[in-house]
Coordinates of C-alpha atoms and ligand atoms in Angstrom, one line a residue:
M1 CA 106.2 197.4 72.3
G2 CA 106.0 200.0 75.0
N3 CA 102.7 201.4 76.2
V4 CA 100.4 199.3 74.4
P5 CA 96.8 199.5 75.5
A6 CA 95.3 197.0 78.0
T7 CA 91.6 197.6 77.9
L8 CA 89.1 198.5 75.4
Q9 CA 88.8 202.3 76.5
E10 CA 92.5 202.4 76.1
A11 CA 92.5 200.7 72.8
I12 CA 89.9 203.1 71.5
T13 CA 92.1 206.0 72.4
Y14 CA 95.3 204.4 71.3
F15 CA 94.3 203.1 67.9
S16 CA 92.4 206.4 66.9
I17 CA 96.0 207.9 66.5
V18 CA 97.4 206.8 63.0
E19 CA 101.1 207.0 64.5
N20 CA 100.2 204.6 67.2
C21 CA 98.8 202.1 64.6
R22 CA 102.0 202.5 62.6
T23 CA 104.0 201.8 65.7
Y24 CA 102.1 198.9 66.5
M25 CA 102.4 197.3 63.1
V26 CA 106.1 197.9 62.7
A27 CA 106.7 196.2 66.0
L28 CA 104.4 193.4 64.9
R29 CA 105.9 193.0 61.3
W30 CA 109.5 194.3 61.5
P31 CA 110.4 193.6 65.3
D32 CA 114.0 195.3 64.7
G33 CA 112.1 198.5 63.5
K34 CA 113.6 198.4 59.9
V35 CA 110.6 198.5 57.5
L36 CA 111.4 196.5 54.4
C37 CA 109.5 196.7 51.0
P38 CA 107.2 193.8 50.8
R39 CA 107.9 193.6 46.9
C40 CA 111.6 193.8 46.8
G41 CA 112.8 193.5 50.4
S42 CA 114.7 197.0 50.1
A43 CA 115.1 198.8 53.4
N44 CA 115.3 202.0 51.1
V45 CA 111.8 203.1 52.2
D46 CA 110.0 206.3 53.6
W47 CA 106.9 206.8 55.5
L48 CA 104.6 209.4 53.6
P49 CA 102.7 210.9 56.8
N50 CA 100.1 212.5 54.5
A51 CA 99.4 209.5 52.3
G52 CA 99.6 207.2 55.4
L53 CA 101.7 204.9 53.2
Y54 CA 105.5 203.8 52.8
K55 CA 107.2 204.3 49.5
C56 CA 109.9 202.1 48.2
Y57 CA 112.7 203.9 46.1
E58 CA 113.9 201.0 44.3
K59 CA 112.9 200.8 40.7
H60 CA 109.6 198.7 40.3
D61 CA 105.9 199.1 40.1
R62 CA 103.6 199.7 43.0
Q63 CA 106.3 201.5 45.1
K64 CA 103.8 202.5 47.6
F65 CA 102.6 200.0 50.4
S66 CA 100.3 200.2 53.4
L67 CA 100.9 198.8 56.8
K68 CA 98.1 196.4 56.1
V69 CA 100.0 194.8 53.2
G70 CA 100.4 191.0 53.6
T71 CA 97.8 190.7 56.3
I72 CA 94.1 189.8 56.5
F73 CA 93.4 193.5 56.1
E74 CA 95.3 193.9 52.9
D75 CA 92.8 194.9 50.3
S76 CA 90.3 196.4 52.8
P77 CA 89.4 200.1 52.1
I78 CA 88.9 200.6 55.8
P79 CA 91.5 202.5 57.7
L80 CA 94.0 200.4 59.9
E81 CA 92.7 202.4 63.0
K82 CA 89.3 200.8 62.6
C83 CA 90.6 197.3 61.5
L84 CA 92.7 197.3 64.6
L85 CA 89.8 198.0 66.9
V86 CA 87.6 195.6 65.2
M87 CA 90.2 193.0 65.9
W88 CA 90.5 194.0 69.7
I89 CA 86.8 193.7 70.0
L90 CA 86.3 190.4 68.4
V91 CA 89.1 188.4 70.3
N92 CA 88.0 190.1 73.7
C93 CA 84.5 190.0 73.7
K94 CA 82.9 187.5 76.0
I95 CA 80.6 185.5 73.9
V96 CA 79.8 187.2 70.6
V97 CA 80.1 190.6 68.8
S98 CA 77.5 191.2 66.1
S99 CA 78.1 193.2 62.8
Y100 CA 75.3 195.5 64.1
E101 CA 77.4 196.4 67.2
I102 CA 80.4 197.2 65.2
H103 CA 78.5 199.2 62.7
R104 CA 77.3 201.5 65.4
A105 CA 80.4 201.5 67.4
I106 CA 82.9 202.4 64.7
G107 CA 80.7 204.0 62.3
V108 CA 80.9 202.0 59.1
T109 CA 77.9 200.4 57.3
Q110 CA 76.6 196.9 58.8
K111 CA 77.9 195.4 55.5
T112 CA 81.4 196.7 56.0
A113 CA 81.2 195.8 59.7
W114 CA 80.3 192.2 58.6
F115 CA 83.2 192.0 56.1
M116 CA 85.8 193.4 58.8
L117 CA 84.6 190.6 61.2
Q118 CA 85.0 187.8 58.7
R119 CA 88.5 189.3 58.0
A120 CA 89.3 189.2 61.7
R121 CA 88.0 185.7 62.2
L122 CA 90.4 184.4 59.7
A123 CA 93.1 185.6 62.2
T124 CA 91.4 183.4 64.9
Q125 CA 92.1 180.1 62.9
D126 CA 94.2 178.0 65.0
P127 CA 97.6 177.4 63.5
Q128 CA 97.6 174.0 65.6
S129 CA 101.1 174.6 66.8
G130 CA 101.7 172.8 70.1
G131 CA 101.1 169.4 68.6
K132 CA 98.5 167.0 69.4
L133 CA 96.0 167.0 72.3
K134 CA 97.0 164.4 74.9
G135 CA 96.2 163.3 78.6
E136 CA 92.3 163.3 78.9
V137 CA 90.7 164.1 75.8
E138 CA 86.8 164.5 75.1
V139 CA 85.4 163.8 71.6
D140 CA 81.9 165.0 70.8
E141 CA 79.9 166.3 67.8
T142 CA 76.9 168.6 67.7
F143 CA 74.4 170.0 65.2
I144 CA 74.0 173.5 64.3
G145 CA 71.2 175.3 62.7
G146 CA 68.5 173.5 60.9
K147 CA 65.1 175.3 60.5
A148 CA 65.0 173.9 57.1
R149 CA 61.5 173.0 57.6
N150 CA 60.2 176.3 57.3
M151 CA 62.1 177.3 54.5
H152 CA 60.9 177.8 50.8
Q153 CA 62.2 175.1 48.3
D154 CA 64.6 177.3 46.4
V155 CA 66.1 178.5 49.9
K156 CA 66.3 175.1 51.1
A157 CA 68.1 173.7 48.0
R158 CA 70.7 176.7 48.4
K159 CA 71.3 176.3 52.1
I160 CA 71.4 172.7 52.5
G161 CA 74.6 171.9 50.5
P162 CA 77.6 170.1 51.8
N163 CA 78.2 170.1 55.5
R164 CA 74.6 169.5 56.2
G165 CA 73.4 166.5 58.4
P166 CA 70.0 165.3 59.0
M167 CA 67.0 168.0 58.6
G168 CA 69.5 170.4 57.0
K169 CA 71.8 170.8 60.2
A170 CA 75.4 171.4 60.0
I171 CA 77.8 169.2 62.0
V172 CA 80.7 170.4 64.1
S173 CA 83.0 168.0 65.7
A174 CA 85.3 168.7 68.5
V175 CA 88.0 167.1 70.4
L176 CA 88.9 168.7 73.7
E177 CA 92.0 168.1 76.1
R178 CA 90.8 168.6 79.6
G179 CA 92.4 171.7 81.2
G180 CA 93.8 172.6 77.6
K181 CA 92.7 173.3 74.1
V182 CA 89.6 172.5 71.9
R183 CA 90.0 171.8 68.2
A184 CA 86.8 172.0 66.3
K185 CA 85.8 171.9 62.8
V186 CA 82.8 171.6 60.5
V187 CA 82.6 168.0 59.3
D188 CA 80.4 166.5 56.3
K189 CA 79.1 163.6 58.2
R190 CA 78.9 161.9 61.6
K191 CA 80.2 158.7 59.8
K192 CA 83.0 156.7 61.5
K193 CA 85.4 157.8 58.7
D194 CA 84.9 161.6 59.4
L195 CA 84.8 161.3 63.1
H196 CA 87.9 158.9 63.4
A197 CA 89.8 161.2 61.2
M198 CA 89.2 164.0 63.4
V199 CA 90.4 162.1 66.5
R200 CA 93.5 160.7 64.7
E201 CA 94.6 164.1 63.2
H202 CA 94.2 165.9 66.7
V203 CA 94.8 163.4 69.5
E204 CA 97.9 161.7 70.5
P205 CA 97.8 157.9 70.3
K206 CA 97.3 156.3 73.8
A207 CA 95.5 159.3 75.2
A208 CA 92.4 158.7 77.5
L209 CA 89.5 159.4 75.1
Y210 CA 85.9 160.0 76.3
S211 CA 83.0 160.0 73.9
D212 CA 79.3 159.3 74.1
S213 CA 77.8 156.1 72.7
L214 CA 77.5 157.1 69.0
K215 CA 78.5 154.1 66.9
S216 CA 80.7 156.1 64.9
Y217 CA 83.3 156.3 67.8
D218 CA 83.6 152.5 67.8
G219 CA 87.0 151.0 66.8
L220 CA 89.2 153.5 68.5
D221 CA 90.0 151.4 71.4
G222 CA 93.2 150.0 70.0
E223 CA 94.7 153.4 69.6
Y224 CA 93.2 155.0 72.5
A225 CA 92.1 154.3 76.1
H226 CA 88.5 154.9 74.9
Q227 CA 85.7 155.0 77.3
V228 CA 82.1 155.6 76.5
I229 CA 79.2 157.4 78.4
D230 CA 76.0 156.3 77.3
H231 CA 73.8 159.5 77.4
A232 CA 70.4 157.5 77.4
I233 CA 71.5 156.1 81.0
Q234 CA 73.7 159.0 82.5
Y235 CA 75.8 162.0 81.6
V236 CA 78.6 161.6 83.9
D237 CA 80.3 158.3 85.3
G238 CA 83.5 159.3 87.3
Q239 CA 85.8 160.7 84.8
V240 CA 83.9 159.5 81.8
H241 CA 81.9 162.5 80.4
T242 CA 82.0 165.0 77.6
N243 CA 80.8 168.0 79.8
N244 CA 83.6 170.2 78.8
C245 CA 82.7 169.7 75.1
E246 CA 79.1 170.4 76.1
N247 CA 80.4 173.9 77.6
F248 CA 81.9 174.5 74.3
W249 CA 79.1 173.6 72.3
S250 CA 76.9 176.1 74.5
L251 CA 79.3 179.0 74.1
L252 CA 79.3 178.4 70.4
K253 CA 75.5 178.3 70.1
R254 CA 75.0 181.3 72.3
G255 CA 77.6 183.2 70.0
L256 CA 75.7 182.1 66.9
K257 CA 72.4 183.3 68.4
G258 CA 74.1 186.6 69.2
T259 CA 74.9 187.3 65.5
Y260 CA 71.0 188.0 65.2
V261 CA 70.8 186.5 62.0
S262 CA 71.2 183.1 60.8
V263 CA 74.7 182.1 59.8
E264 CA 75.2 180.4 56.4
P265 CA 76.8 176.9 56.6
Y266 CA 79.2 178.3 54.1
H267 CA 80.6 180.6 56.8
L268 CA 80.1 178.5 59.9
F269 CA 83.7 177.4 60.3
R270 CA 84.6 181.0 60.7
Y271 CA 82.5 181.3 63.9
V272 CA 83.7 177.9 65.0
D273 CA 87.3 179.3 64.9
E274 CA 86.5 182.1 66.7
Q275 CA 85.0 180.6 69.7
A276 CA 87.6 178.2 69.6
F277 CA 90.3 180.8 69.7
R278 CA 88.8 182.6 72.6
Y279 CA 88.3 179.3 74.6
N280 CA 91.8 178.2 73.8
N281 CA 93.2 181.8 75.0
R282 CA 91.0 182.2 78.0
K283 CA 93.5 181.4 80.6
D284 CA 96.9 183.1 81.5
M285 CA 96.2 185.8 79.0
N286 CA 95.0 189.5 79.2
D287 CA 93.2 191.3 76.5
A288 CA 96.4 192.8 75.1
D289 CA 98.2 189.4 74.9
R290 CA 95.0 187.8 72.8
F291 CA 95.0 190.9 70.6
A292 CA 98.7 190.6 69.9
L293 CA 98.4 186.8 69.2
A294 CA 95.5 187.3 66.8
M295 CA 97.5 190.1 65.1
K296 CA 100.4 187.8 64.7
Q297 CA 98.1 185.3 63.1
A298 CA 96.7 188.1 60.9
V299 CA 100.2 188.3 59.0
G300 CA 100.5 186.2 55.8
K301 CA 96.8 185.6 55.2
R302 CA 94.5 186.9 52.8
L303 CA 90.8 187.0 52.2
T304 CA 89.3 188.4 49.2
Y305 CA 85.8 189.6 48.6
T306 CA 85.3 186.7 46.1
E307 CA 86.4 184.2 48.4
L308 CA 84.2 185.7 51.3
T309 CA 81.1 186.1 49.2
G310 CA 81.3 182.9 47.1
S311 CA 78.9 182.7 44.1
F312 CA 76.1 184.9 45.5
E313 CA 75.6 187.7 47.9
R314 CA 75.7 186.5 51.7
W315 CA 75.6 189.7 53.5
T316 CA 73.2 188.1 56.0
N317 CA 74.8 188.0 59.6
Ligands
ZN1 ZN1 110.6 197.9 46.9

């Protein structure tokens, strides 16, 4: 793609120019450089520089289309220049970027920044290519949130929906291949059924599996070389530990704290995806690679206002 930016400083300069954004998006969407109408597939299209849109000359409705069409940014009113910059910042930040920082950095309202970040987070969802985890795999779960005690009754009723464990905490389950990737998701319960399903879905049979002594992990011995570390006694016994999962939880929790306002359980999975993306792409990748990967994953996904907000306003974090 030629002289794509390598640093945040370069990204700011590069993506401030519409023509550069166009070059980037065309290379991403149409690698041979031939832009096709997303509605009819025709190559009979022209770029209208003043409108910042393409126009298809075939006879059909909605002949004009933007470079955001068919991506998570499709129906965003925010210019592509800013969308690309937000994506760059999200995938390359160390622990977290808050909507307040984006609001100040790129000159949109905090609400808009929050919405842009949630869209961008969708691109960090793991397509789970590369198959199941193998070798030495740790499995663990953690509780997130849960200041339910101090809430008013109605707020409590609203916040403690599905995906909440004891005391209104949400549960996140993770499997992590040592030296490799993590797969993490919000689960309903810490029951055997839920945690076994998580392991079976993501871990190759016969792999070495390490967990703590939670009863729910019992019964995996037949399928995996399962070893247990009893945290009441010790945290590490040779190879038997879940320290890599612990590290991931600490990243996730620091990230959530860094959003400055509590994260609704409804949206928790987005933050889990975001942390897992940065964790999984921390090695052998530079900022430009990470951005390019997220942009690839931004294609073919949509996130509407209604999906994002659910049944009531959630402009909180
Ligand atoms: Zn067309």
